[in-house]
Structures are given as structure tokens and as C-alpha cells.
Short mmCIF file of C-alpha atoms and ligand atoms in Angstrom, two decimals:
data_model
loop_
_atom_site.label_atom_id
_atom_site.label_comp_id
_atom_site.label_asym_id
_atom_site.label_seq_id
_atom_site.Cartn_x
_atom_site.Cartn_y
_atom_site.Cartn_z
CA MET M 166 -113.28 11.47 119.16
CA ALA M 167 -113.35 7.96 117.68
CA GLN M 168 -112.87 7.38 113.98
CA SER M 169 -116.04 6.66 111.97
CA VAL M 170 -116.89 3.01 111.50
CA PHE M 171 -117.14 3.80 107.76
CA ALA M 172 -113.65 5.27 107.32
CA GLY M 173 -111.73 3.34 104.68
CA LYS M 174 -114.56 0.82 104.12
CA ARG M 175 -115.51 -0.16 100.57
CA ILE M 176 -119.24 0.32 100.26
CA VAL M 177 -121.00 -0.52 96.99
CA ILE M 178 -124.40 1.12 96.57
CA GLY M 179 -126.79 -0.30 93.97
CA VAL M 180 -129.40 2.25 92.92
CA CYS M 181 -132.64 1.16 91.16
CA GLY M 182 -135.32 3.13 89.33
CA SER M 183 -137.48 4.85 91.93
CA ILE M 184 -138.21 8.45 92.81
CA ALA M 185 -136.55 7.69 96.16
CA ALA M 186 -133.17 7.47 94.33
CA PHE M 187 -132.60 11.16 95.08
CA LYS M 188 -132.56 10.40 98.82
CA VAL M 189 -129.72 7.95 98.29
CA ALA M 190 -127.62 10.75 96.79
CA GLY M 191 -127.69 12.34 100.26
CA TRP M 192 -126.61 9.04 101.84
CA VAL M 193 -123.64 8.78 99.45
CA SER M 194 -122.64 12.29 100.45
CA GLU M 195 -122.85 11.41 104.18
CA LEU M 196 -120.75 8.27 103.71
CA ALA M 197 -118.15 10.12 101.65
CA LYS M 198 -117.90 12.73 104.43
CA GLU M 199 -117.16 9.88 106.85
CA GLU M 200 -114.36 8.76 104.52
CA ALA M 201 -116.04 5.63 103.17
CA LEU M 202 -114.91 4.50 99.71
CA VAL M 203 -118.25 4.50 97.91
CA SER M 204 -118.85 2.94 94.48
CA VAL M 205 -122.26 3.36 92.90
CA VAL M 206 -123.86 0.93 90.44
CA MET M 207 -126.98 2.26 88.71
CA THR M 208 -129.60 0.27 86.83
CA ALA M 209 -130.91 1.62 83.51
CA SER M 210 -134.17 2.72 85.19
CA ALA M 211 -132.29 4.50 87.96
CA ARG M 212 -130.67 6.69 85.30
CA GLU M 213 -134.16 7.87 84.28
CA PHE M 214 -134.57 9.43 87.72
CA ILE M 215 -131.11 10.77 88.53
CA THR M 216 -127.91 11.17 86.57
CA PRO M 217 -124.70 9.18 87.17
CA LEU M 218 -122.92 12.54 87.36
CA THR M 219 -124.72 13.30 90.65
CA PHE M 220 -123.43 10.13 92.28
CA ALA M 221 -119.96 10.53 90.72
CA ALA M 222 -119.67 14.05 92.13
CA LEU M 223 -120.88 13.03 95.59
CA SER M 224 -118.86 9.81 95.89
CA GLY M 225 -115.77 11.15 94.15
CA ASN M 226 -115.69 7.94 92.06
CA ASP M 227 -116.82 6.83 88.60
CA VAL M 228 -120.34 5.43 88.57
CA HIS M 229 -120.87 1.96 87.07
CA THR M 230 -123.78 1.60 84.71
CA GLY M 231 -123.61 -1.02 81.93
CA MET M 232 -121.88 -4.38 81.66
CA PHE M 233 -120.91 -3.79 78.07
CA ASP M 234 -119.82 -0.16 78.00
CA ALA M 235 -116.68 -1.07 76.03
CA GLY M 236 -113.67 1.08 76.68
CA LYS M 237 -115.35 2.80 79.58
CA GLU M 238 -116.07 0.03 82.01
CA ASP M 239 -113.66 -2.56 83.28
CA VAL M 240 -114.42 -5.71 81.21
CA MET M 241 -114.62 -7.71 84.41
CA ALA M 242 -116.65 -5.03 86.20
CA HIS M 243 -119.44 -7.46 87.06
CA ILE M 244 -116.95 -9.50 89.10
CA ASN M 245 -114.58 -6.82 90.30
CA ILE M 246 -116.99 -4.28 91.78
CA GLY M 247 -118.32 -6.62 94.45
CA ARG M 248 -115.16 -8.62 95.03
CA ASP M 249 -113.45 -6.18 97.38
CA ALA M 250 -116.63 -4.71 98.85
CA ASP M 251 -117.01 -4.70 102.63
CA VAL M 252 -120.76 -4.35 102.23
CA ILE M 253 -123.30 -3.79 99.44
CA LEU M 254 -126.39 -1.65 99.92
CA VAL M 255 -129.24 -1.79 97.41
CA ALA M 256 -131.33 1.36 97.76
CA PRO M 257 -133.94 2.03 96.64
CA ALA M 258 -134.66 -1.61 95.79
CA THR M 259 -137.61 -1.95 93.41
CA ALA M 260 -140.04 -4.89 93.21
CA ASN M 261 -138.41 -5.71 89.87
CA LEU M 262 -134.87 -5.89 91.31
CA MET M 263 -136.02 -8.06 94.21
CA ALA M 264 -137.89 -10.41 91.87
CA ARG M 265 -134.83 -10.82 89.66
CA LEU M 266 -132.52 -11.35 92.63
CA ALA M 267 -134.89 -13.85 94.27
CA ILE M 268 -134.64 -16.15 91.24
CA GLY M 269 -130.92 -15.57 90.78
CA MET M 270 -131.10 -13.64 87.52
CA ALA M 271 -127.95 -11.79 86.45
CA ASP M 272 -129.17 -9.71 83.56
CA ASP M 273 -127.55 -6.37 84.34
CA LEU M 274 -124.50 -5.02 86.12
CA LEU M 275 -126.21 -4.69 89.52
CA THR M 276 -127.69 -8.21 89.71
CA THR M 277 -124.44 -9.68 88.36
CA THR M 278 -122.42 -7.78 90.95
CA LEU M 279 -124.72 -9.06 93.69
CA LEU M 280 -124.38 -12.68 92.56
CA ALA M 281 -120.62 -12.45 92.11
CA SER M 282 -119.95 -10.90 95.55
CA ARG M 283 -119.58 -12.61 98.92
CA ALA M 284 -119.99 -9.36 100.89
CA GLY M 285 -123.02 -8.85 103.12
CA VAL M 286 -125.95 -7.26 101.25
CA LEU M 287 -128.53 -4.88 102.73
CA ILE M 288 -131.69 -4.25 100.73
CA CYS M 289 -133.92 -1.20 101.22
CA PRO M 290 -137.22 -1.72 99.38
CA ALA M 291 -139.13 1.36 98.19
CA MET M 292 -142.31 1.21 96.12
CA ASN M 293 -146.04 1.86 95.97
CA PRO M 294 -147.78 0.29 99.04
CA ARG M 295 -149.91 -2.06 96.92
CA MET M 296 -146.85 -3.27 95.02
CA TYR M 297 -145.10 -3.83 98.34
CA ASP M 298 -148.09 -5.72 99.69
CA HIS M 299 -148.49 -7.90 96.59
CA PRO M 300 -148.12 -11.64 97.36
CA ALA M 301 -145.38 -11.94 94.73
CA THR M 302 -143.33 -9.17 96.38
CA ARG M 303 -143.92 -10.70 99.81
CA ARG M 304 -142.80 -14.09 98.53
CA ASN M 305 -139.67 -12.57 96.98
CA LEU M 306 -138.85 -10.79 100.25
CA ARG M 307 -139.16 -14.09 102.14
CA THR M 308 -136.87 -15.78 99.61
CA LEU M 309 -134.30 -13.01 99.84
CA LYS M 310 -134.28 -13.28 103.65
CA GLU M 311 -133.82 -17.05 103.38
CA LEU M 312 -130.89 -16.43 101.04
CA GLY M 313 -129.24 -14.30 103.75
CA TYR M 314 -129.96 -10.80 102.47
CA VAL M 315 -130.75 -8.28 105.19
CA ILE M 316 -133.98 -6.43 104.43
CA ILE M 317 -134.37 -2.97 105.94
CA ASP M 318 -138.12 -2.56 106.09
CA PRO M 319 -139.66 0.48 104.42
CA GLU M 320 -141.57 3.02 106.47
CA SER M 321 -145.25 3.91 106.35
CA GLY M 322 -146.46 7.29 105.20
CA MET M 323 -147.53 9.40 102.26
CA MET M 324 -145.89 8.29 99.02
CA ALA M 325 -144.84 10.31 95.96
CA CYS M 326 -147.79 8.59 94.15
CA LYS M 327 -150.11 10.27 96.75
CA GLU M 328 -151.06 6.92 98.26
CA GLU M 329 -150.54 6.23 101.92
CA GLY M 330 -149.10 3.00 103.35
CA GLU M 331 -145.95 0.96 103.75
CA GLY M 332 -143.35 1.44 101.04
CA ARG M 333 -141.39 4.62 101.77
CA LEU M 334 -137.63 4.19 101.67
CA ALA M 335 -136.21 3.66 105.19
CA GLU M 336 -134.74 6.73 106.89
CA TRP M 337 -130.98 7.34 106.72
CA ASP M 338 -130.54 6.98 110.50
CA THR M 339 -131.90 3.43 110.29
CA VAL M 340 -129.91 2.48 107.20
CA ARG M 341 -126.77 3.99 108.69
CA GLU M 342 -127.12 1.84 111.82
CA TYR M 343 -127.61 -1.38 109.80
CA LEU M 344 -124.60 -0.50 107.63
CA ALA M 345 -122.53 0.21 110.74
CA LYS M 346 -123.69 -3.10 112.25
CA SER M 347 -122.59 -4.98 109.14
CA LEU M 348 -119.12 -3.48 109.53
CA SER M 349 -118.80 -3.97 113.31
CA ALA M 350 -117.53 -6.90 115.38
CA GLN M 351 -120.57 -8.91 116.49
CA ASP M 352 -119.24 -9.53 119.97
CA LEU M 353 -122.70 -9.24 121.57
CA GLN M 354 -124.29 -11.69 119.12
CA GLY M 355 -126.67 -14.03 120.93
CA GLN M 356 -126.92 -11.76 124.01
CA ARG M 357 -130.19 -10.23 125.09
CA VAL M 358 -129.44 -6.98 126.90
CA LEU M 359 -131.63 -4.64 128.90
CA VAL M 360 -130.75 -0.95 129.02
CA THR M 361 -132.60 1.71 130.99
CA ALA M 362 -132.38 5.39 130.08
CA GLY M 363 -133.79 8.79 130.84
CA PRO M 364 -135.45 10.25 133.92
CA THR M 365 -138.61 9.15 135.66
CA ARG M 366 -141.47 11.54 136.34
CA GLU M 367 -143.30 11.36 139.62
CA PRO M 368 -146.64 13.19 139.30
CA LEU M 369 -148.21 15.43 141.89
CA ASP M 370 -151.29 16.13 139.83
CA PRO M 371 -152.16 16.07 136.09
CA ALA M 372 -149.98 19.15 135.48
CA ARG M 373 -146.97 18.81 137.78
CA PHE M 374 -144.28 16.26 138.47
CA LEU M 375 -140.91 15.72 140.18
CA SER M 376 -138.10 14.69 137.87
CA ASN M 377 -134.42 15.28 137.06
CA ARG M 378 -132.20 16.52 134.23
CA SER M 379 -131.54 13.19 132.48
CA SER M 380 -132.00 13.53 128.71
CA GLY M 381 -131.63 9.81 127.97
CA LYS M 382 -128.61 10.40 125.70
CA MET M 383 -126.22 8.12 127.59
CA GLY M 384 -128.67 5.22 127.82
CA TYR M 385 -129.78 5.59 124.19
CA ALA M 386 -126.14 5.59 123.06
CA LEU M 387 -125.65 2.35 124.98
CA ALA M 388 -128.71 0.75 123.37
CA ARG M 389 -127.62 1.88 119.90
CA ALA M 390 -124.09 0.52 120.35
CA ALA M 391 -125.36 -2.82 121.67
CA PHE M 392 -127.58 -3.31 118.61
CA ARG M 393 -124.64 -2.50 116.36
CA ARG M 394 -122.56 -5.15 118.10
CA GLY M 395 -125.19 -7.82 117.49
CA ALA M 396 -127.25 -7.85 120.71
CA GLU M 397 -131.01 -8.11 120.97
CA VAL M 398 -131.73 -4.89 122.85
CA ILE M 399 -134.62 -3.96 125.10
CA LEU M 400 -134.63 -0.31 126.11
CA VAL M 401 -136.83 0.75 129.02
CA SER M 402 -136.96 4.50 128.77
CA GLY M 403 -138.31 7.31 130.85
CA PRO M 404 -139.77 10.37 129.11
CA THR M 405 -137.49 11.85 126.45
CA THR M 406 -137.89 13.24 122.96
CA LEU M 407 -135.11 11.04 121.54
CA PRO M 408 -136.21 8.71 118.74
CA CYS M 409 -136.00 4.97 119.34
CA PRO M 410 -132.60 3.73 118.13
CA PRO M 411 -132.94 1.53 115.02
CA GLY M 412 -133.28 -2.20 115.69
CA VAL M 413 -134.02 -1.66 119.39
CA THR M 414 -137.25 -2.67 121.18
CA ARG M 415 -138.28 0.29 123.31
CA GLU M 416 -140.80 0.44 126.15
CA MET M 417 -141.66 3.92 127.41
CA VAL M 418 -142.49 4.47 131.07
CA GLN M 419 -143.20 7.52 133.22
CA THR M 420 -142.66 6.66 136.86
CA ALA M 421 -140.13 4.68 138.88
CA LEU M 422 -142.84 2.15 139.73
CA GLU M 423 -143.60 1.65 136.03
CA MET M 424 -139.89 1.32 135.28
CA ARG M 425 -139.52 -1.25 138.04
CA GLU M 426 -142.40 -3.28 136.62
CA ARG M 427 -140.96 -3.36 133.05
CA VAL M 428 -137.37 -3.96 134.17
CA LEU M 429 -138.29 -6.86 136.45
CA ALA M 430 -140.44 -8.37 133.69
CA HIS M 431 -137.42 -8.54 131.35
CA ALA M 432 -134.53 -9.02 133.78
CA GLU M 433 -134.57 -12.78 134.03
CA GLY M 434 -134.25 -13.31 130.26
CA CYS M 435 -131.30 -10.92 129.87
CA SER M 436 -127.60 -11.75 130.12
CA VAL M 437 -126.62 -8.09 130.64
CA ILE M 438 -128.50 -5.28 132.39
CA VAL M 439 -127.20 -1.70 132.22
CA LYS M 440 -129.06 0.83 134.33
CA ALA M 441 -128.24 4.28 132.98
CA ALA M 442 -131.66 5.71 133.92
CA ALA M 443 -131.86 8.40 136.54
CA VAL M 444 -134.66 6.96 138.64
CA ALA M 445 -136.33 9.37 141.05
CA ASP M 446 -135.63 8.22 144.59
CA TYR M 447 -138.88 9.69 145.90
CA ARG M 448 -142.43 10.31 144.68
CA PRO M 449 -145.14 12.57 146.14
CA GLU M 450 -147.12 10.62 148.71
CA THR M 451 -150.40 11.95 147.34
CA LEU M 452 -151.33 11.99 143.67
CA HIS M 453 -154.14 14.49 143.10
CA GLU M 454 -156.71 13.50 140.50
CA HIS M 455 -157.28 17.12 139.47
CA LYS M 456 -154.89 20.03 139.15
CA VAL M 457 -154.32 21.59 142.55
CA LYS M 458 -155.19 25.29 142.52
CA LYS M 459 -152.21 27.42 143.42
CA GLU M 460 -153.96 28.89 146.46
CA ASN M 461 -154.40 25.32 147.81
CA ILE M 462 -150.85 24.07 147.32
CA GLU M 463 -149.27 22.92 150.60
CA LYS M 464 -145.94 24.56 151.36
CA GLU M 465 -144.43 21.22 152.34
CA LEU M 466 -144.47 18.26 150.01
CA VAL M 467 -144.71 14.84 151.64
CA LEU M 468 -142.63 12.25 149.81
CA GLU M 469 -142.62 8.49 149.73
CA LYS M 470 -139.53 6.42 148.90
CA ASN M 471 -139.42 4.67 145.54
CA PRO M 472 -138.09 1.13 145.38
CA ASP M 473 -134.41 0.83 144.41
CA ILE M 474 -134.72 -1.20 141.21
CA LEU M 475 -131.00 -1.85 140.87
CA PHE M 476 -130.77 -3.08 144.45
CA GLU M 477 -133.57 -5.57 143.72
CA LEU M 478 -131.81 -6.71 140.52
CA GLY M 479 -128.60 -7.24 142.51
CA LYS M 480 -130.46 -9.41 145.04
CA GLN M 481 -131.99 -11.65 142.38
CA LYS M 482 -128.98 -11.68 139.99
CA LYS M 483 -128.62 -15.09 138.40
CA SER M 484 -125.30 -16.75 137.77
CA GLY M 485 -123.59 -15.52 134.60
CA GLN M 486 -125.69 -12.35 134.42
CA VAL M 487 -123.71 -9.11 134.23
CA LEU M 488 -125.24 -6.23 136.18
CA VAL M 489 -123.97 -2.72 135.46
CA GLY M 490 -125.09 0.35 137.38
CA PHE M 491 -124.47 4.03 136.91
CA ALA M 492 -123.93 6.57 139.67
CA ALA M 493 -124.50 10.27 139.20
CA GLU M 494 -122.18 12.03 141.64
CA SER M 495 -120.83 15.54 142.12
CA LYS M 496 -118.13 14.70 144.74
CA ASN M 497 -116.18 11.74 146.17
CA LEU M 498 -116.78 9.82 142.95
CA ALA M 499 -114.64 6.77 143.70
CA GLU M 500 -115.88 6.38 147.28
CA GLU M 501 -119.57 6.77 146.41
CA GLY M 502 -119.25 4.48 143.40
CA LEU M 503 -117.58 1.71 145.39
CA LYS M 504 -120.30 1.92 148.06
CA LYS M 505 -123.01 1.47 145.42
CA LEU M 506 -121.12 -1.34 143.65
CA ARG M 507 -121.03 -3.32 146.90
CA LYS M 508 -124.46 -2.42 148.24
CA LYS M 509 -126.25 -3.27 144.97
CA ASN M 510 -124.15 -6.39 144.17
CA LEU M 511 -122.97 -5.03 140.80
CA ASP M 512 -120.29 -6.35 138.48
CA LEU M 513 -119.42 -2.87 137.27
CA ILE M 514 -120.44 0.69 138.08
CA ALA M 515 -119.97 3.72 135.83
CA VAL M 516 -119.60 6.80 137.97
CA ASN M 517 -120.66 9.93 136.20
CA ASP M 518 -119.45 13.34 137.28
CA ILE M 519 -122.46 15.62 137.11
CA GLY M 520 -120.59 18.68 138.39
CA GLY M 521 -119.77 20.27 135.02
CA ASP M 522 -121.64 20.90 131.79
CA ARG M 523 -119.50 18.68 129.53
CA THR M 524 -120.23 15.40 131.33
CA GLY M 525 -123.31 13.79 132.87
CA PHE M 526 -126.80 15.17 132.38
CA GLU M 527 -127.79 16.48 128.93
CA ALA M 528 -124.24 16.80 127.55
CA GLU M 529 -123.23 15.22 124.23
CA THR M 530 -119.91 14.20 125.80
CA ASN M 531 -119.00 12.23 128.89
CA GLN M 532 -116.25 10.83 131.04
CA LEU M 533 -116.85 7.83 133.27
CA LEU M 534 -114.97 6.38 136.20
CA LEU M 535 -115.44 2.61 136.02
CA ILE M 536 -115.26 0.53 139.18
CA SER M 537 -115.38 -3.24 139.12
CA ARG M 538 -114.37 -5.99 141.54
CA SER M 539 -110.93 -5.98 139.92
CA GLY M 540 -110.13 -2.26 140.05
CA THR M 541 -110.88 1.19 138.70
CA GLU M 542 -110.34 2.85 135.34
CA THR M 543 -111.07 6.35 134.05
CA LEU M 544 -112.37 6.37 130.49
CA PRO M 545 -111.22 9.21 128.22
CA PHE M 546 -113.34 12.33 127.83
CA THR M 547 -115.22 11.67 124.58
CA SER M 548 -118.66 11.58 122.93
CA LYS M 549 -121.44 9.60 124.63
CA ALA M 550 -121.51 7.34 121.54
CA HIS M 551 -117.82 6.49 121.97
CA THR M 552 -118.21 6.20 125.74
CA ALA M 553 -120.96 3.63 125.13
CA ASP M 554 -118.65 1.56 122.94
CA LEU M 555 -115.84 1.70 125.48
CA LEU M 556 -118.24 0.59 128.20
CA TRP M 557 -119.47 -2.34 126.08
CA ASP M 558 -115.83 -3.36 125.50
CA ARG M 559 -115.49 -3.73 129.29
CA ILE M 560 -118.83 -5.54 129.61
CA VAL M 561 -117.94 -8.00 126.81
CA ALA M 562 -114.77 -8.83 128.75
CA LEU M 563 -116.92 -9.65 131.81
CA LEU M 564 -119.30 -11.94 129.89
O1 LIG A 878 -129.48 10.93 130.34
P1 LIG A 878 -128.29 11.85 130.15
O2 LIG A 878 -128.69 13.29 130.08
O3 LIG A 878 -127.42 11.39 129.02
O4 LIG A 878 -127.39 11.73 131.47
C1 LIG A 878 -126.75 10.54 131.79
C2 LIG A 878 -126.85 10.22 133.32
C3 LIG A 878 -126.07 11.25 134.09
C4 LIG A 878 -128.31 10.20 133.76
C5 LIG A 878 -126.25 8.78 133.50
O5 LIG A 878 -124.95 8.73 132.98
C6 LIG A 878 -126.23 8.36 134.95
O6 LIG A 878 -125.33 8.68 135.70
N1 LIG A 878 -127.29 7.61 135.36
C7 LIG A 878 -127.52 7.22 136.76
C8 LIG A 878 -128.23 8.32 137.46
C9 LIG A 878 -128.64 7.93 138.86
O7 LIG A 878 -129.81 7.76 139.12
O8 LIG A 878 -127.68 7.71 139.70
P2 LIG A 878 -127.91 7.25 141.26
O9 LIG A 878 -126.55 7.32 141.86
O10 LIG A 878 -129.02 8.00 141.87
O11 LIG A 878 -128.36 5.72 141.12
C10 LIG A 878 -127.45 4.64 141.09
C11 LIG A 878 -128.00 3.52 140.26
O12 LIG A 878 -129.18 2.99 140.84
C12 LIG A 878 -128.36 3.91 138.83
O13 LIG A 878 -127.95 2.85 137.97
C13 LIG A 878 -129.88 4.01 138.88
O14 LIG A 878 -130.46 3.64 137.62
C14 LIG A 878 -130.25 3.01 139.95
N2 LIG A 878 -131.46 3.35 140.71
C15 LIG A 878 -131.52 4.48 141.46
C16 LIG A 878 -132.63 4.77 142.20
C17 LIG A 878 -133.73 3.85 142.18
N3 LIG A 878 -134.83 4.10 142.86
N4 LIG A 878 -133.65 2.76 141.43
C18 LIG A 878 -132.53 2.48 140.70
O15 LIG A 878 -132.47 1.47 140.01
#
């Protein structure tokens, strides 16, 4: 499996005084497990909520607290901590920290570190919803964005103060993706890409449908990886329980006809289209308004052909657009893949062996046979996340 994007990276985490500070302890632990070199800087208020010892134990490094802790701290700590950082994460970021940073104050070790560093900075606000909504906080957020800080928006929900609204610290999955993005090559920057994922469901009546085994994992991994590499990502997804990957715009559909409608609406504006969805080739000819009683079910189901979305995309492909299809096959992989590449006017097809349980539908792992106009290549057997990255490497080369 591929090495973690965090391995060997110097990540400075600035922790402010908020009850959400305890969640960041878990994040430090996750990053340390992935072999990141984590240094934690705590404000005085943060130390009211959680002890430096917690972060020291989880990161395996000394925690930085005061600028003037003679003998303990490096005398140039305010310069040195941020100088070699690959990225700085401020979490939880309080209204107070953001206000001080927005006007360029450097009155403690964290703000001084932020001003003295040239590393990218991600800020995760967390506070009471009314504080977050206050015009002064909003103005400070705008200023910080203008200054180039990346703000990871808080979530909505019930707060520790028993108020409900926007202000909960972002979830780790989201923060992790933004951190990974900040450490990844932005070779899809400026590209708008469309990815399809999951199955389609073709209803017979309100209770029953025809579908297939696609879980959406392959397509979601592709969307996630594209965001990380700097693309603007639109994900048209069939039914799945997977959460929307951070930073991705997702549109959920049920049927092949709905998928066709959403895909064609976006296709023209996208430089890359990757169709990992397993679209049902047929739908029941009749859709019953009410559940058909079992005594009345016909023994033979009459089907109607669904449109081939990828074929239509191939016909209307504009110059410079890269069109990538998938093919789920259980035999004659190369032959079937080549036929589809030609018939659908694709630049690349990823043929997926669905014969076993370690590749294809539902599996966490995969192995793809890639066929393009210039030849074939078998990717290594690896996780779907790594497979997605390897596929994007090939697509970037085609762009
Ligand atoms: O979702 P997972 O559980 O992770 O599984 C991943 C996967 C096996 C679904 C995926 O890797 C994959 O192989 N997707 C393509 C499945 C498929 O529908 O293959 P196909 O050979 O039937 O179709 C070929 C291509 O035409 C596909 O890109 C498909 O999206 C497209 N198609 C097919 C039929 C149709 N009516 N419209 C289409 O656009």
C-alpha cells in the first residue's frame, strides 16, 4: 500500500482555548500514527482546557507554550517553530485568535509563529454560534481569507454550551483531507472534473428496484483524490451510504435517466469526465405507482433499454476534454475493454475484474487494466484510494 501523505511531514498544530481542544488531541494521535512530525503550540487559554502533557505524549514531542519560558524554550522559538513547517493547522481557532491574527498582532507564541512562518496555514474555527455569526468575527474571517489563510468551516449542530447552530469544530475526515491537499502536488489545479460513482436503481414499484453491487467506493476515492490534487470536483452519485468526500460537490441520483440528466448538464464545463458508476443497462418498462401484491407479480419482467451515457459523452466530446470510462468485466478483460474504448470514443478505459472478491464491486482494494490509444498497462493490486491516485497520474499525463 502507498505511504501516507503525512509521513515525514512537519506539521505544527496551534491549539487555542476551547472545549473542542480535546478533539484535536485525537487528531495529533492520528497524525503521529501516520508518521507525521507533529509540534504543538498551545495558547495560555488552551492550557486551561487540556494539559501540554497530553499533546506531548500523543505527538512524542515537547509542547511549546510561552515565548519567554527561559531555559525551557528555544529563545528563538517564535521564529524556529514555523520556519521548517510544511503546514500549520490552528484548531480549535477561537474568535480571539482570529481577531488578533486578522490585525497582525504577535502577542503570544502562536500568533508570532504564524506571522514568522511562510508555510500554508489552515484555520478551524470553533465557538458559540452567536460568536461565530457576529459581524466582527465574519469580518475577521473575510480578512483572514484575503490574507491567504485557508478556513475550514465549522459544522452545525448541538454545542457544548447547549446552543444549536454553526460553530462546531470541523470533523477530522474533513480536516485530514484539507491537510493532505496542502501537502499534495496541485496538478489538477484549475481543472473542473466530473466523476460518477455508485449503482443506479431502476424501480418496479415503490418497494422494489433493479440494481447492481456497486458500493461507490471506487468513484468516491477518485473524487476524493481529485479534490486533494486541486481540482474542482462534481460527483454524480447513485445511492450509497458513503459520506460526501470533503470539498466535493455531490449530486445524488437514483436512476440511469436521472444520472444522464445531471451528467449531461455538467459535461460541457468539465475538462475531465471519469465514469466509474455502474449504470443499469435496463429499467422495467412499467413503473407501478403502488406496491404490486405478490399474487399479482408477472413471472416475466419486461425491460426497456437505458441510454448509454458514456456513449453520448463520447459523441459530443469537445476538443481537449479527457473522457475516461470504466468497464466491469469477468472475462476477456483486454478484448472487452478495447471494444468499449473504441465504441464510446474514450481516451482511457479502466477495466475492472469483477470475478473475485478483492477487486471490483464492494472491495476496499482493486486492480485495474488501463487501455488507452497508446497501449495497455496493469496497475498494481492496491487500495482503491491508491488506485485512484495512480489513475489520476495517467489522466494528468493526458491533459
Ligand atoms: O462501486 P464499487 O463497489 O467500488 O465498484 C467499482 C466498480 C466495479 C463499479 C467500478 O470500478 C466499475 O467498473 N465501474 C463501471 C461499471 C460498469 O457499468 O461497467 P460497464 O462495462 O457496464 O459500462 C462501461 C462504461 O459505460 C462505464 O463507465 C459506465 O459508467 C458506462 N455506462 C454504462 C451503461 C450505461 N447505460 N451508461 C453508461 O454510461
